[in-house]
Amino acid sequence: MPDPPAGKQDVIFDTALRLFVERGFFGTPTSLISREAGIATGTLFFYFKTKEDLIDALYLRVKAEAAEAMNRGLDQETDAKAKLNRLGKNAVLFGLEHPEKMKFMEQFAHTPFISKSAREEGISRFFFLKDLIVQGIQEGQIRNLDPELLIFMMASSFSGLIARVGTATSPKEREIFVEQGLEFIWNGLAKKSSREPDRRKKTREYM
Amino acid sequence: MPDPPAGKQDVIFDTALRLFVERGFFGTPTSLISREAGIATGTLFFYFKTKEDLIDALYLRVKAEAAEAMNRGLDQETDAKAKLNRLGKNAVLFGLEHPEKMKFMEQFAHTPFISKSAREEGISRFFFLKDLIVQGIQEGQIRNLDPELLIFMMASSFSGLIARVGTATSPKEREIFVEQGLEFIWNGLAKKSSREPDRRKKTREYM
DNA sequence: TTGTAAATTGACTAGTCAGTCAATTGATTA
DNA sequence: TAATCAATTGACTGACTAGTCAATTTACAA
């Protein structure tokens, strides 16, 4: 069951999230949002100045929630590999528990309806990923490559993994996918053998 | 320079592609498409019965073009690793040469405006990926994991790589990103050491 | 109880949009 | 040349939309 919305704002958020994913931004009239949320049209515009304000706020909320979920319990792990493993499981769990929020982020990540400032603030919630990668490079567990690139690769891989896990037909299969997918990502990130910090000649210094 | 559009259909396709990426589906009135394409509104509806028909056709066209570009020259390579390397370079090249087509695919992959049948036909263009993966598993170069999962991971990784490569500030940096990104993907796919087909005890048979 | 401000309502406006269609133009063939 | 059909035009229609606002209700402090 969906978490019970507290106030009017939450009802509007939940309804708008569902409808935007189902029908797109311009495909969802504000009149429909308010009707489905059980409020009058005027009330929606009391809480959000415009339709754009609504989707900006929704976007920020979902991004913050996802970042929070992925970050959960990370500081209980010590080394980069353990942290990334936990991060990956958090991400998959979030994707499974909130499929419509995943779809929303995917659908509106590259869309012009979100203001530049909201998009930037949303991205900033995931800055902790960079610290994680850099830590792993310093500790010698992760290959000394461009950290931004590794973040892009990792993040996109997560989304591919979540998409595939969503098609699993049993909990057993789901578990297998998660395990294999996280292994894929770790193999992409990890230094081959050495447990020491990288001392090779470098074409470039990334940290 | 953009490839010169041949007939009216192509002009409409090119204009619609640009506007849909800039403004979204519902954010782009057919009147704007026809105006920018230099034709009358009626002409657009002569070539496409409805606005939905237009975006379906556009989606199919872009998907087919992308699949064709990625497949290019693959049969000149022999083993799976070489094929995947070529595939990756094709994909990155396509992404760099046709950024608006990439954005279009990303933006409309998870969108409800594309009909189910068009989406399925679009996906079918990429079936050759599965043959490639299965070949690699059989030859013992790729790990014996669920091929669908590997395709999802690989495809999403490509899109992450292309996104990052798009931010490169020099051809040199671009080259480095491509090299490192393809290495990430290959390490995710590849069997650790053995050059022989997998003979380990399996929890599951994937081919 | 009374007063005040916040919350809520929904009819309304000014504007926009997908798609139509009767009329015109262009190309091809007999 | 005449006849035929495909291509093209753009004014028009019926339907829909974001946002407004004057009126009403609710919450709550004095």
Coordinates of N, CA, C and O in Angstrom, one line a residue, chain A residues 180 183, chain B residues 135-145 189-207:
Chain A
Q180 N 24.2 -10.8 -9.5 CA 24.9 -10.7 -10.7 C 25.2 -9.3 -11.2 O 26.3 -8.9 -11.7
E183 N 27.7 -7.5 -9.2 CA 29.0 -8.1 -9.6 C 29.5 -7.4 -10.8 O 30.7 -7.1 -10.9
Chain B
Q135 N 26.8 -15.6 -27.9 CA 28.0 -16.1 -28.6 C 29.2 -16.0 -27.6 O 30.0 -16.9 -27.5
G136 N 29.3 -14.8 -26.9 CA 30.4 -14.6 -26.0 C 30.4 -15.6 -24.9 O 31.5 -16.0 -24.4
I137 N 29.2 -15.9 -24.4 CA 29.2 -16.9 -23.3 C 29.6 -18.2 -23.8 O 30.4 -18.9 -23.1
Q138 N 29.1 -18.6 -25.0 CA 29.5 -19.9 -25.5 C 31.0 -20.0 -25.8 O 31.6 -21.0 -25.6
E139 N 31.6 -18.9 -26.3 CA 33.0 -18.9 -26.5 C 33.8 -18.8 -25.3 O 35.1 -18.9 -25.3
G140 N 33.2 -18.6 -24.1 CA 33.9 -18.5 -22.9 C 34.5 -17.2 -22.5 O 35.3 -17.1 -21.6
Q141 N 34.2 -16.2 -23.3 CA 34.8 -14.9 -23.0 C 33.9 -14.0 -22.1 O 34.4 -13.2 -21.3
I142 N 32.6 -14.3 -22.1 CA 31.7 -13.6 -21.3 C 31.2 -14.5 -20.2 O 31.0 -15.7 -20.4
R143 N 31.0 -13.9 -19.0 CA 30.5 -14.7 -17.8 C 29.1 -15.3 -18.1 O 28.3 -14.7 -18.7
N144 N 29.0 -16.5 -17.5 CA 27.7 -17.2 -17.8 C 26.6 -16.7 -16.9 O 26.1 -17.4 -16.0
L145 N 26.2 -15.5 -17.2 CA 25.1 -14.9 -16.4 C 23.9 -14.7 -17.3 O 23.9 -14.9 -18.5
L189 N 31.5 -7.5 -18.1 CA 31.0 -8.7 -18.9 C 31.9 -9.9 -18.8 O 31.5 -11.0 -18.7
A190 N 33.2 -9.6 -18.8 CA 34.2 -10.6 -19.1 C 34.4 -11.6 -18.0 O 34.3 -11.3 -16.8
K191 N 34.7 -12.8 -18.4 CA 35.1 -13.8 -17.4 C 36.5 -13.4 -16.9 O 37.3 -12.9 -17.7
K192 N 36.8 -13.7 -15.7 CA 38.0 -13.2 -15.1 C 39.3 -13.6 -15.8 O 40.1 -12.8 -16.3
S193 N 39.5 -14.9 -16.0 CA 40.8 -15.3 -16.5 C 40.7 -16.4 -17.6 O 41.2 -16.2 -18.8
S194 N 40.0 -17.4 -17.3 CA 39.9 -18.6 -18.2 C 39.6 -18.2 -19.7 O 38.9 -17.3 -20.0
R195 N 40.2 -18.9 -20.6 CA 39.9 -18.7 -22.0 C 39.0 -19.8 -22.5 O 38.6 -19.9 -23.7
E196 N 38.7 -20.8 -21.6 CA 37.9 -21.9 -22.0 C 36.4 -21.7 -21.6 O 36.2 -20.9 -20.7
P197 N 35.5 -22.4 -22.3 CA 34.1 -22.3 -21.9 C 34.0 -22.7 -20.4 O 34.7 -23.5 -19.9
D198 N 33.0 -22.1 -19.8 CA 32.8 -22.3 -18.3 C 32.4 -23.7 -18.0 O 31.5 -24.3 -18.6
R199 N 33.1 -24.3 -17.0 CA 32.8 -25.7 -16.6 C 32.5 -25.8 -15.1 O 32.3 -26.8 -14.6
R200 N 32.4 -24.6 -14.5 CA 32.1 -24.6 -13.1 C 30.7 -25.1 -12.8 O 29.8 -25.2 -13.7
K201 N 30.5 -25.5 -11.5 CA 29.2 -25.9 -11.1 C 28.3 -24.7 -11.3 O 28.6 -23.6 -10.9
K202 N 27.1 -24.8 -11.8 CA 26.3 -23.7 -12.1 C 25.0 -23.7 -11.2 O 24.5 -24.8 -11.0
T203 N 24.6 -22.6 -10.7 CA 23.3 -22.5 -10.0 C 22.2 -22.5 -11.1 O 21.0 -22.7 -10.8
R204 N 22.6 -22.2 -12.3 CA 21.5 -21.9 -13.3 C 22.2 -22.0 -14.7 O 23.3 -21.6 -14.9
E205 N 21.4 -22.5 -15.6 CA 21.9 -22.6 -17.0 C 21.3 -21.5 -17.8 O 20.1 -21.4 -17.9
Y206 N 22.1 -20.6 -18.4 CA 21.5 -19.4 -19.1 C 21.4 -19.5 -20.6 O 21.0 -18.5 -21.2
M207 N 21.8 -20.6 -21.2 CA 21.8 -20.6 -22.6 C 21.0 -21.8 -23.1 O 20.9 -22.8 -22.5

